[in-house]
Every structure is written in structure tokens, then in C-alpha cells.
């Protein structure tokens, strides 16, 4: 076909462009659904150790999205030596399997947060979010003081969990689903994932964790710190052989 | 020269004109560009053969003549098709092998020996500097000076949890929970004032001796019971993380020698009223044993190691 024909016929040009682009898309995306090793199996004693977020962590994640943390922070440690030395074990696909949308990111203005959980104390996170430069003088992160003063809105947690359930996150709403979660994650975790107990679970975790150091109320700070403290902590890499996760590639 | 002649194209055009005289050349692509394009096609084909490339239903082409061998934790050699994770493992293992000799020495010898050996201490120092910046500086600051009131200074002579190698290592490995109860309910305003006065007197402030005496009685009596952790002399107890109150080093109350007694007393009172609840995370799962040793060595030599 002469290229004049295509270039002077916009309808044909559009159709052919779409075909070329969709070939690229299909070749890259479809196999990820078909090839079994895409998402690693991470089981300890027969139970999945990577679980969906608890209601409080989920609320914190929503604040993370609302405040646009992802514009500066990635959550994806690549399998490079320099990244491993700084951030820890490379991220697994399985670790973001319940993230919708995932927070891998492509820009690191701030450090990667994929394994920030447990690295700092709650107190540090609270202070750092309110006034980053009071602990990291060279930081250019904005202050987020309102997190400490804003009460967490959590009445709609069941609805948010239901929405995620629709896209495949195993939150349970019936006794059957709950039992399936007990089988898959163990009883304790299954309890956290039950939509029927969402509000009660959220308050329980906020009080027990006392993330913002003030137990008189549940603030957005409680939720965000709970989320940050769980990031990258669900896989105990000491329980797996060094080569195990490479065998999935 | 007439304008018509200058606009007459010397090469083939696409045959239409816009705006009266705007025409479009229809040149063939430059030769170099065309060959570069063909070269990328050839490159792609070679790449498909050598690297994992094409999906085949539930599997994919793994690439030929291109394998990576790495060692598993239990010492088996595994040969696999090229992939970034295997390449990463091999890279980490190669780097470890290069440093193995010196790392093994660092893991095995007593700390005093590291300090005495120039090669070992230089290696430990430069490695620790990076580890410290990545893991510790967020709280303790890049020079180890900490943040007054929040994160202890590691560069001075005062140690809350002890400044020997063993104690520092213990602190890094398992973390610490600093706790002092709140005395807001146990002591009234006057008592708080007296205890704070007594505490300041321990560090050589000029205070009302009568108030200090009353404060001392509370400090060392049942009302305050401060001596449980801070001892009768106020010298503190590293097993409890209780500060030495006699050394004029203030880790929580923001006390400055120039600020005057009243301001200092308010700062000390605030601490007694509110208590202390702070936490250092445990690093055992995040850093390996040798890294913890190297950091211990580094923190010890920042200043005041015992």
C-alpha cells in the first residue's frame, strides 16, 4: 500500500494506528494474566502471608492517595544491588496484588517507601509528617499538619471494602467467604478482612496501635501511619531461600 | 530575481499547495536513517532469540545461549534462563564474595580489635557511614547529634542505654522502648515544681535550696519514687534507659544553660508531667549481623563510647 493512501485517508489512518497500538498492548498485557508465575506464591505453613489491608490501613492508603504521596514516592524496589542495599529486598508482584491501583510509581523525588514499615517509630512518622524538616533538615517534603487535627472518616469503610472486593480483593461479607479466608490467611487475619466487622476492627486497631500517640480520638494521622508501618512487612524473607523468588521468572 | 522562480521546487512534491504556495517535499528517507531502522529490526530479532521475549499461551520463550547460574542459600548451583532476579542474585553474591574475607573478619573479631586494625576500621567506617545515613540519620541526624527532646545524641558522652559495645549492639539489634510514667496525677503543681528544682540542683543550677530539699524528699521517697530508675544519687540506670540527671546533659527537656533557671525548670516540669514514651525500632530483621556490628563500631566511635 502506498503511504499516500494512508496519509490522505484519516479514517484508515486511525484504524491502522489502533491496530498497531493494540498489538503492543495485547502482547504485553495479556500474557501477565495467563502466565502462572507472574504473581509469586508466598506461603508460610500453608497460609498466604500477604494479605489485603485492614480497614485502618486501607483508610490510611486512601489518605496516601488523596495527598498525592505517590507523586514523589515510589513503592517499587527493583532488583538492583544499590536499591537492595538502601531499601531492602526487591519488591514482589505478590506484594502489590491487592493494591488497586498499585503504587509502584515512576518518580522518586523522595525515597522509595515499599519497605518503610517498621523502619521508623510511630512517633517519628507523626513528627515527620507534621514538620519534615524538624527531623530531616535537607528534606523538601511539604508539611501535613492537618492530618493530626482531622478526624478520620470511617463510616464508609464497608463500602470502600466492597468496591475493592468487586475487583478481586478477598474481603469477606458472608460466612462462606469468611471461612475461605480462614483457610487462606488463618483465623486472625480473616477477622480483619471481614467487611461486617469493618468499623469495629478499625477502632480496635487504632486504639491498640495508638499510632499518633493520642488515643482520645482516631485521626487521619492514625490511619496514614498504620498504613506506612505495614508497607513491605508482610513477607518474612528469612523464611525463603534466596533463589526462591527468582524461580518465578 | 522573480519570486516565482525561487519557490519552484527542485525535487518531487506531494502535489498539492496550501495557502497559495505552501508545498510539501516528497523526499525519500535519508539513507543513514533507513539503514539505522533496518538495524533496529535486526537487533530486535537477535534480542528475541537471546532474551525472554515472546509469550506462548501459559509460557514464554526463555531465550537461547544466555543462562545465569546462581547459588541458593543451601549451596546448590541453579542454572536458569536470563532474568533480572537471577542476575541480581549473582551480582549480590559476587559482591559478597569480594568482601567476604574482610566481612568475615569483621564478624569474628572483638570490637577492640576492629578499632586497633587500620584496614578493618577504615572498611567498617566507610561502610557504616552509608548504613548510618540510610537507617539511623532520619532520627539521630547525619552527624549523630540527634534531636533534643526526641532522639538521643549519639555523639556525646551520655548514654541512656549504655555506651559499651555490647550495649550499643543490643540497642541496635532489638530496639528500645524508653518509658517514664506521667506524674501529672501523682504530684501536684507545688510538688512538680520542687522535684524539678531538685533535678536542676543535681546539675549544678543555682536554685532555692529549700525547694530543692523538698523536691529531693519526693524524688527519693514514695511520693515520687524517681529513685527507682534514676537512683538516689540521680545518676540514672542504663538497664532502664533512665537518664543520668547529674551530668548537665539533657536528652528530653530542652534545657539550655543560658536560658535561666525558670525556663529550665518549666522544661523539666513538662517532662515530669507528661512522662516519656518513645521507641527505637529493632533492626535485627532489616540489617544482618555484620551490618549491626559495623554500625555498633561506628556509633561507639562517634563519641563517648565506653
XYZ file of C-alpha atoms in Angstrom, chain A residues 3-4 8 27 31 33-37 40 79-81 84-87 90-93 115-124 127 134-137 240-243 245-249, chain B residues 16 26 54-55 57-60 70-74 76 80-81 83-89 91-93 95-96 99 134-135 137-139 141 147 150-151 277-279 281-283 286 291:
92
model
C 1.766 5.580 2.144
C -0.044 8.422 0.353
C -4.645 11.140 2.925
C 1.443 -8.758 23.664
C 0.354 -12.907 28.969
C -2.921 -12.930 33.098
C -2.062 -16.276 31.558
C 1.444 -16.983 32.812
C 1.163 -18.518 36.269
C 4.494 -17.335 37.618
C 4.645 -15.360 43.264
C 16.319 -5.996 41.721
C 19.495 -3.899 41.672
C 22.275 -4.067 44.179
C 18.691 -3.615 47.802
C 21.418 -2.062 49.939
C 19.374 1.041 50.532
C 15.791 -0.176 50.690
C 13.273 -6.197 45.860
C 9.505 -5.867 45.653
C 7.447 -8.872 44.674
C 4.488 -8.721 42.333
C 9.667 -1.294 52.823
C 9.332 1.696 55.095
C 7.159 -0.297 57.538
C 8.913 -0.772 60.880
C 11.910 1.274 59.855
C 10.962 4.270 61.970
C 8.917 4.641 65.129
C 5.314 5.878 65.004
C 6.453 8.973 66.827
C 8.977 9.720 64.112
C 6.596 14.343 63.655
C 12.438 19.085 62.065
C 13.917 15.612 61.656
C 15.383 15.661 58.146
C 16.862 19.138 57.640
C 12.523 -18.266 51.930
C 15.563 -19.418 50.047
C 17.456 -16.645 48.275
C 16.725 -18.256 44.940
C 11.644 -15.745 44.161
C 13.989 -15.868 41.177
C 12.444 -19.199 40.243
C 9.230 -17.369 39.318
C 10.959 -15.513 36.471
C -0.721 19.946 -3.508
C 8.261 14.147 -1.033
C 7.534 -13.858 23.191
C 4.544 -15.081 25.162
C -0.007 -19.001 25.957
C 0.838 -20.026 29.522
C 4.574 -19.845 28.938
C 7.075 -17.710 27.070
C 23.479 -18.559 40.990
C 23.810 -20.282 44.299
C 20.879 -20.963 46.583
C 21.109 -20.492 50.348
C 21.820 -24.184 50.817
C 23.045 -25.646 45.291
C 18.273 -20.562 34.815
C 17.278 -18.582 31.750
C 16.162 -12.853 34.159
C 16.739 -9.793 36.282
C 16.218 -11.560 39.598
C 18.804 -14.232 38.877
C 21.171 -11.587 37.570
C 20.625 -9.605 40.746
C 21.333 -12.650 42.913
C 25.551 -9.715 41.359
C 24.907 -9.709 45.108
C 26.797 -12.968 45.544
C 29.911 -8.567 45.593
C 29.669 -10.579 48.788
C 34.102 -8.530 50.518
C 20.234 5.168 55.252
C 18.938 3.804 58.512
C 20.167 9.510 60.334
C 16.432 10.052 59.958
C 16.176 10.239 63.737
C 20.683 13.089 62.279
C 17.114 15.980 68.038
C 13.150 13.401 70.804
C 16.094 11.390 69.579
C 7.091 7.318 75.684
C 9.479 6.740 72.862
C 10.695 3.905 70.799
C 12.794 0.203 66.208
C 14.614 -3.135 66.204
C 16.995 -3.595 63.301
C 16.341 -5.421 58.495
C 25.953 -4.760 59.425
